[in-house]
C-alpha cells in the first residue's frame, strides 16, 4: 500500500484541485497540494501538519490524475507512527485500541452493554438464521450520547420483523480511523480479528451503524463475500416495502447533513433523504454545500481523538450557522462523529441535532 | 516485650501528620508504640507513644534507606526485636521499608489500610482499591508494613503520661547514596496535573465575562482553574488548562466541576480524582454518575455564595 | 551502561469492575485484556534513553506466565537488546519471594549489570517493594520514586526523587544500584504493531522460575480477597443555597485543600 502511494505522487501535476476542495485548506496550515509536492521531492514535512487531515476524501475524488492525496497523507502518517513521532492523544488512542480494541480504552467486556437498554433480546449472530450482523462501532457501544443510536436502530429493525444478530463483546474496532491515523499494522490486526469472527459465524450481511465502519468493511477488508450496508439503506428499504410505517407527523423544519464517509465516499445520498421524505409534514431543507460537496464536520481521520493546536473557526460552526440562516430547528445526520461535532456548536446556538434514527423513533 | 517500632517521617523539620496513622496502627494492634525520630524540636504530643527514640543524625540521613537500616539493626541490638516495624506509605516510607525488609529478610506488606486484630490479618489494596488482599505473615519474624495515610489515625489514644525518651547515636553519612538538596518543582506556566485542588469550568458558566469572577473564587479557595473543551475552544481559558482526552489527565485531591455536563472525553481526564464535586443545572448531566457529591444548581449562583461565605 | 529492566504483564482493569470467585480465593480476570505495567513502560523508556545517549544495552526481564513474552517483545520494540522470561504459571503475591528468585537468578546465571530499573509499583498488587527488597538482599544502593535522572558521571547517578506536595530531593547514588522509576519521568515512545512484529525476531531466553525459588519460600500469605466497602453514586447536596455552600466548604476542609 505504501509503495503504491509513493509512486502515485509522481504523476501529480500540482493543479491544486485537491486543495480547492479540502475542508482544512485556507483556515489551517494544512495544504494538501504542498504535502504531495513535498512527498514528490522527499522533502521533510513538519510532523504536526499531516494531523489536520480529516480523511474526508474530497481531494481524492477531485484529483484528475488519480494521485489519491488522502492516501499520501496516510503514507506520511504511517512513517510518523513507525518512528513514534505522533501527538500524545493519538498515541493514547492507538494504545487503547491495542489493549481494549477501542480508541477510548473502555472495557471490551462492556461492549455489549447497550443491548441491556432494549426491551427484547437481540440474539448473538451464531443463533440467527439469516446471518445478518448489526455492527455497532466503538462510539455507539461506549459513548453515552450515541448509545441511543444502536438501541433505536435495533428497535426499528425488530419492529419491522427483520432478523439480525450481534457479536457483543467479540466485536472489535473496525479500524477505519486507525488506518487513517497510519497505524497499518494495528489496522490489519483489527481487520483480521473481525474477519475471523465473520467467517466463524458465517456472516452473510453486515448492517453498519456508522458510515466509517461501513466504509472500511466494504472497501478495505478485501473480498469477504459479505454484503456490507449502512443502516439507512436497510431502513429505507423496509419503509418502501411497508414493513415500517412512519405514521406520526413530524412538524419540524429539518436539514440533512451528508456524512463524508456515507455520501461522497460511498455515494449513499438518497436513502437517508428517502427516509426523511417518508415522514409526514416534515419540511426537509438542503445545505448549499450538500451531497458530493458536503462540508466535512472534521470528525474523521483521527480528529475525534486529537485536537489540532491552532484556533480557527470550526466547520461545525459554519454548518450550524448556515442551518440557522435557513430557519431550521433540527440538523439531522446519520453518522455518530457528525452528531458529536455538530451538536456541540448547535446547542450553543439553540439548535438541536438529531441522529436520523432518533427522528424515526418519534414517528413510528 | 512486644513492641511496635514506628519510623517517623520528618521533612524539613516538620513531623508529618501521616505519622499518626503509624501510631494508630500500633495502638490498634495493641503494641507498645516506640517512635524513632531524628533529634530535633517537633510539634509532637509525646503522650501518645510509650517511648521516643531520638537518633543523633540529620533528617536527610535519617531518610536514607542504607543508613536507617543500620540504625534499626542497632536499636534491635539494644531493645530486642519488635513485633512490627511501621512506616508511612509515602515516597520515603516505601523506599525505607522495602530496603529494610530485603536487608534483614523480613516479611513486608505495604499500603496497609485495614487490620483485623483477632485474625491478625492486614488488608492491602489491589488494582487501585477495586479489591483488597488479606495478608498474614508466614514466618515467625518481625513484620514490616507501610500504612496508608488516613487509615488509622482515629485509633490513636493518649497514654496518660509522657513517653520515656532515649537517645541513640546515628551512623555517619555514606558515599553510596547521599542527599544533595531539596528542589521545588519548576513552575513554568500552570501545570494543572500537579494541582491538588482544581476548580474546573464548563460551558454552563455562560460566557467569558464570568471567568474573572471564578478566578476571584479560585484565589479565595487556593484552587487552580481548569476547564472543559468548549471553554478552551472559545478561548475563555488557555489550552494548558484543558482537562480531558484532548487535554490533560488530572488526579487532584478535589475536582470541583462547575457547569460541566461531563462529556465522555472530559470524564476520561478527571474520573480518578480523589473527590469530585459537581455543580450543574441539569440533574441528568452524566457528570453526576462519576461525582462523589452533586449539586443541581446554577454554577454562577453557587460561585457567588461561596465567595460571600469565604469573604465572611 | 548495561541496564536490566524488570517488566510485568498486568491486567488492564482501570475501567473494569472486578469479580471475586472461588469464595474470594481468586479474581476473575478471564475477560480482561493484559498490557505492560504502566510504571515499567516508563522504566524501559528511561533505560533506553540512557543507552541511546551513552551506549550499552538494555535487557528486559519478566516474571510470569508464557504470555508475558508480549511485554518482552514490547520492551524490545522500544529499544531493549533482548529479553528474559522467568516463567511461572502461578501468580506470585509475595514481593520478597519475587526478589529472592531474581537474586538467585542473577547470581546463578552470573548476569552482569551497571543498574537495575523497576517501575515504582505494579498496577495489580501495588506493593512498590520488589526493587527495594532486591537492593537490600544484594547490598546495592537503592532509590525509589525516581522522577528525573539529571546526570550520570564518574560512576554516580545524580537524580531527583518525587516527594510530596510538589517537592523533590536531589540525591547522588553510586552504580551499580537499583532504581525504581516513577511514572511521568519521560514520555514513553509509541511502538507500532510493525515494530512489535520485528521484535518477535529477537531471541528471548526462558528460564523456569522454580529453578530459582519455590513457592514455599514465601514469607507472607495471601489468605483471600475481599471487596472494599461500598460507596454509592454521588451524594446529592440539597437544601438552601447557603447550607449547600457551607457543606461544600466543609468537604473542602475535610479534604485539606481549603
PDB file of N, CA and C in Angstrom, chain A residues 17-63:
ATOM      1  N   UNK A  17      -6.512  21.139  -7.446  1.00  0.00           N
ATOM      2  CA  UNK A  17      -7.930  20.810  -7.233  1.00  0.00           C
ATOM      3  C   UNK A  17      -8.145  20.191  -5.853  1.00  0.00           C
ATOM      4  N   UNK A  18      -7.131  19.494  -5.374  1.00  0.00           N
ATOM      5  CA  UNK A  18      -7.226  18.871  -4.044  1.00  0.00           C
ATOM      6  C   UNK A  18      -7.393  19.947  -2.966  1.00  0.00           C
ATOM      7  N   UNK A  19      -6.509  20.934  -3.018  1.00  0.00           N
ATOM      8  CA  UNK A  19      -6.563  21.998  -2.018  1.00  0.00           C
ATOM      9  C   UNK A  19      -7.878  22.757  -2.125  1.00  0.00           C
ATOM     10  N   UNK A  20      -8.325  22.922  -3.360  1.00  0.00           N
ATOM     11  CA  UNK A  20      -9.573  23.646  -3.592  1.00  0.00           C
ATOM     12  C   UNK A  20     -10.763  23.003  -2.910  1.00  0.00           C
ATOM     13  N   UNK A  21     -10.740  21.698  -2.766  1.00  0.00           N
ATOM     14  CA  UNK A  21     -11.898  21.026  -2.160  1.00  0.00           C
ATOM     15  C   UNK A  21     -11.668  20.643  -0.713  1.00  0.00           C
ATOM     16  N   UNK A  22     -10.504  20.948  -0.203  1.00  0.00           N
ATOM     17  CA  UNK A  22     -10.137  20.485   1.142  1.00  0.00           C
ATOM     18  C   UNK A  22     -10.819  21.314   2.232  1.00  0.00           C
ATOM     19  N   UNK A  23     -11.472  20.670   3.193  1.00  0.00           N
ATOM     20  CA  UNK A  23     -12.174  21.429   4.245  1.00  0.00           C
ATOM     21  C   UNK A  23     -11.219  22.105   5.220  1.00  0.00           C
ATOM     22  N   UNK A  24      -9.958  21.774   5.164  1.00  0.00           N
ATOM     23  CA  UNK A  24      -8.993  22.373   6.089  1.00  0.00           C
ATOM     24  C   UNK A  24      -8.195  23.497   5.448  1.00  0.00           C
ATOM     25  N   UNK A  25      -8.204  23.560   4.108  1.00  0.00           N
ATOM     26  CA  UNK A  25      -7.300  24.496   3.458  1.00  0.00           C
ATOM     27  C   UNK A  25      -7.765  25.931   3.659  1.00  0.00           C
ATOM     28  N   UNK A  26      -6.800  26.836   3.738  1.00  0.00           N
ATOM     29  CA  UNK A  26      -7.129  28.234   3.960  1.00  0.00           C
ATOM     30  C   UNK A  26      -7.202  28.583   5.419  1.00  0.00           C
ATOM     31  N   UNK A  27      -7.986  27.820   6.189  1.00  0.00           N
ATOM     32  CA  UNK A  27      -8.184  28.162   7.598  1.00  0.00           C
ATOM     33  C   UNK A  27      -7.072  27.640   8.490  1.00  0.00           C
ATOM     34  N   UNK A  28      -6.423  26.581   8.053  1.00  0.00           N
ATOM     35  CA  UNK A  28      -5.403  25.953   8.889  1.00  0.00           C
ATOM     36  C   UNK A  28      -4.099  25.881   8.087  1.00  0.00           C
ATOM     37  N   UNK A  29      -3.001  25.513   8.715  1.00  0.00           N
ATOM     38  CA  UNK A  29      -1.732  25.423   7.969  1.00  0.00           C
ATOM     39  C   UNK A  29      -1.710  24.247   6.982  1.00  0.00           C
ATOM     40  N   UNK A  30      -2.765  23.462   6.963  1.00  0.00           N
ATOM     41  CA  UNK A  30      -2.765  22.256   6.129  1.00  0.00           C
ATOM     42  C   UNK A  30      -2.957  22.608   4.660  1.00  0.00           C
ATOM     43  N   UNK A  31      -2.018  22.141   3.830  1.00  0.00           N
ATOM     44  CA  UNK A  31      -2.127  22.362   2.387  1.00  0.00           C
ATOM     45  C   UNK A  31      -1.794  21.045   1.701  1.00  0.00           C
ATOM     46  N   UNK A  32      -2.813  20.371   1.236  1.00  0.00           N
ATOM     47  CA  UNK A  32      -2.631  19.012   0.725  1.00  0.00           C
ATOM     48  C   UNK A  32      -1.779  19.005  -0.559  1.00  0.00           C
ATOM     49  N   UNK A  33      -1.921  20.023  -1.373  1.00  0.00           N
ATOM     50  CA  UNK A  33      -1.108  20.076  -2.601  1.00  0.00           C
ATOM     51  C   UNK A  33       0.384  20.165  -2.244  1.00  0.00           C
ATOM     52  N   UNK A  34       0.689  21.014  -1.269  1.00  0.00           N
ATOM     53  CA  UNK A  34       2.079  21.168  -0.840  1.00  0.00           C
ATOM     54  C   UNK A  34       2.631  19.862  -0.261  1.00  0.00           C
ATOM     55  N   UNK A  35       1.758  19.162   0.446  1.00  0.00           N
ATOM     56  CA  UNK A  35       2.179  17.904   1.065  1.00  0.00           C
ATOM     57  C   UNK A  35       2.567  16.891  -0.009  1.00  0.00           C
ATOM     58  N   UNK A  36       1.749  16.840  -1.063  1.00  0.00           N
ATOM     59  CA  UNK A  36       2.051  15.927  -2.175  1.00  0.00           C
ATOM     60  C   UNK A  36       3.360  16.373  -2.840  1.00  0.00           C
ATOM     61  N   UNK A  37       3.506  17.681  -2.986  1.00  0.00           N
ATOM     62  CA  UNK A  37       4.724  18.242  -3.592  1.00  0.00           C
ATOM     63  C   UNK A  37       5.962  17.818  -2.780  1.00  0.00           C
ATOM     64  N   UNK A  38       5.857  17.998  -1.489  1.00  0.00           N
ATOM     65  CA  UNK A  38       6.998  17.654  -0.629  1.00  0.00           C
ATOM     66  C   UNK A  38       7.309  16.165  -0.703  1.00  0.00           C
ATOM     67  N   UNK A  39       6.257  15.396  -0.837  1.00  0.00           N
ATOM     68  CA  UNK A  39       6.437  13.942  -0.928  1.00  0.00           C
ATOM     69  C   UNK A  39       7.113  13.593  -2.260  1.00  0.00           C
ATOM     70  N   UNK A  40       6.758  14.320  -3.322  1.00  0.00           N
ATOM     71  CA  UNK A  40       7.381  14.072  -4.627  1.00  0.00           C
ATOM     72  C   UNK A  40       8.891  14.227  -4.543  1.00  0.00           C
ATOM     73  N   UNK A  41       9.313  15.248  -3.801  1.00  0.00           N
ATOM     74  CA  UNK A  41      10.746  15.539  -3.724  1.00  0.00           C
ATOM     75  C   UNK A  41      11.380  15.036  -2.430  1.00  0.00           C
ATOM     76  N   UNK A  42      10.606  14.230  -1.698  1.00  0.00           N
ATOM     77  CA  UNK A  42      11.082  13.693  -0.423  1.00  0.00           C
ATOM     78  C   UNK A  42      11.615  14.772   0.519  1.00  0.00           C
ATOM     79  N   UNK A  43      10.958  15.943   0.516  1.00  0.00           N
ATOM     80  CA  UNK A  43      11.327  16.992   1.462  1.00  0.00           C
ATOM     81  C   UNK A  43      10.813  16.629   2.849  1.00  0.00           C
ATOM     82  N   UNK A  44      11.419  17.217   3.862  1.00  0.00           N
ATOM     83  CA  UNK A  44      10.916  16.939   5.210  1.00  0.00           C
ATOM     84  C   UNK A  44       9.578  17.651   5.420  1.00  0.00           C
ATOM     85  N   UNK A  45       8.745  16.994   6.156  1.00  0.00           N
ATOM     86  CA  UNK A  45       7.398  17.513   6.391  1.00  0.00           C
ATOM     87  C   UNK A  45       7.264  17.815   7.878  1.00  0.00           C
ATOM     88  N   UNK A  46       6.821  19.011   8.214  1.00  0.00           N
ATOM     89  CA  UNK A  46       6.568  19.369   9.617  1.00  0.00           C
ATOM     90  C   UNK A  46       5.595  18.351  10.194  1.00  0.00           C
ATOM     91  N   UNK A  47       6.028  17.650  11.225  1.00  0.00           N
ATOM     92  CA  UNK A  47       5.244  16.493  11.661  1.00  0.00           C
ATOM     93  C   UNK A  47       3.871  16.821  12.240  1.00  0.00           C
ATOM     94  N   UNK A  48       3.623  18.089  12.540  1.00  0.00           N
ATOM     95  CA  UNK A  48       2.291  18.400  13.074  1.00  0.00           C
ATOM     96  C   UNK A  48       1.272  18.568  11.931  1.00  0.00           C
ATOM     97  N   UNK A  49       1.764  18.843  10.733  1.00  0.00           N
ATOM     98  CA  UNK A  49       0.857  19.176   9.626  1.00  0.00           C
ATOM     99  C   UNK A  49      -0.072  18.035   9.191  1.00  0.00           C
ATOM    100  N   UNK A  50       0.440  16.807   9.006  1.00  0.00           N
ATOM    101  CA  UNK A  50      -0.467  15.771   8.468  1.00  0.00           C
ATOM    102  C   UNK A  50      -1.657  15.476   9.363  1.00  0.00           C
ATOM    103  N   UNK A  51      -1.614  15.879  10.623  1.00  0.00           N
ATOM    104  CA  UNK A  51      -2.701  15.521  11.537  1.00  0.00           C
ATOM    105  C   UNK A  51      -3.942  16.386  11.358  1.00  0.00           C
ATOM    106  N   UNK A  52      -3.862  17.423  10.543  1.00  0.00           N
ATOM    107  CA  UNK A  52      -5.055  18.225  10.268  1.00  0.00           C
ATOM    108  C   UNK A  52      -6.061  17.480   9.392  1.00  0.00           C
ATOM    109  N   UNK A  53      -5.572  16.584   8.554  1.00  0.00           N
ATOM    110  CA  UNK A  53      -6.441  15.922   7.560  1.00  0.00           C
ATOM    111  C   UNK A  53      -7.581  15.182   8.254  1.00  0.00           C
ATOM    112  N   UNK A  54      -8.806  15.380   7.754  1.00  0.00           N
ATOM    113  CA  UNK A  54      -9.975  14.740   8.351  1.00  0.00           C
ATOM    114  C   UNK A  54     -10.391  13.485   7.586  1.00  0.00           C
ATOM    115  N   UNK A  55      -9.592  13.111   6.588  1.00  0.00           N
ATOM    116  CA  UNK A  55      -9.844  11.915   5.786  1.00  0.00           C
ATOM    117  C   UNK A  55     -11.202  11.953   5.094  1.00  0.00           C
ATOM    118  N   UNK A  56     -11.654  13.159   4.725  1.00  0.00           N
ATOM    119  CA  UNK A  56     -12.977  13.264   4.095  1.00  0.00           C
ATOM    120  C   UNK A  56     -12.963  12.726   2.670  1.00  0.00           C
ATOM    121  N   UNK A  57     -11.760  12.709   2.068  1.00  0.00           N
ATOM    122  CA  UNK A  57     -11.564  12.154   0.736  1.00  0.00           C
ATOM    123  C   UNK A  57     -11.909  13.101  -0.404  1.00  0.00           C
ATOM    124  N   UNK A  58     -12.246  14.351  -0.119  1.00  0.00           N
ATOM    125  CA  UNK A  58     -12.613  15.288  -1.189  1.00  0.00           C
ATOM    126  C   UNK A  58     -11.470  15.405  -2.200  1.00  0.00           C
ATOM    127  N   UNK A  59     -10.234  15.431  -1.712  1.00  0.00           N
ATOM    128  CA  UNK A  59      -9.078  15.585  -2.605  1.00  0.00           C
ATOM    129  C   UNK A  59      -8.988  14.436  -3.590  1.00  0.00           C
ATOM    130  N   UNK A  60      -9.152  13.236  -3.078  1.00  0.00           N
ATOM    131  CA  UNK A  60      -9.020  12.050  -3.926  1.00  0.00           C
ATOM    132  C   UNK A  60     -10.134  11.992  -4.971  1.00  0.00           C
ATOM    133  N   UNK A  61     -11.318  12.420  -4.559  1.00  0.00           N
ATOM    134  CA  UNK A  61     -12.440  12.416  -5.506  1.00  0.00           C
ATOM    135  C   UNK A  61     -12.216  13.431  -6.620  1.00  0.00           C
ATOM    136  N   UNK A  62     -11.631  14.582  -6.267  1.00  0.00           N
ATOM    137  CA  UNK A  62     -11.466  15.651  -7.248  1.00  0.00           C
ATOM    138  C   UNK A  62     -10.217  15.501  -8.118  1.00  0.00           C
ATOM    139  N   UNK A  63      -9.272  14.699  -7.699  1.00  0.00           N
ATOM    140  CA  UNK A  63      -7.984  14.633  -8.392  1.00  0.00           C
ATOM    141  C   UNK A  63      -8.123  14.100  -9.820  1.00  0.00           C
TER     142      UNK A  63
END
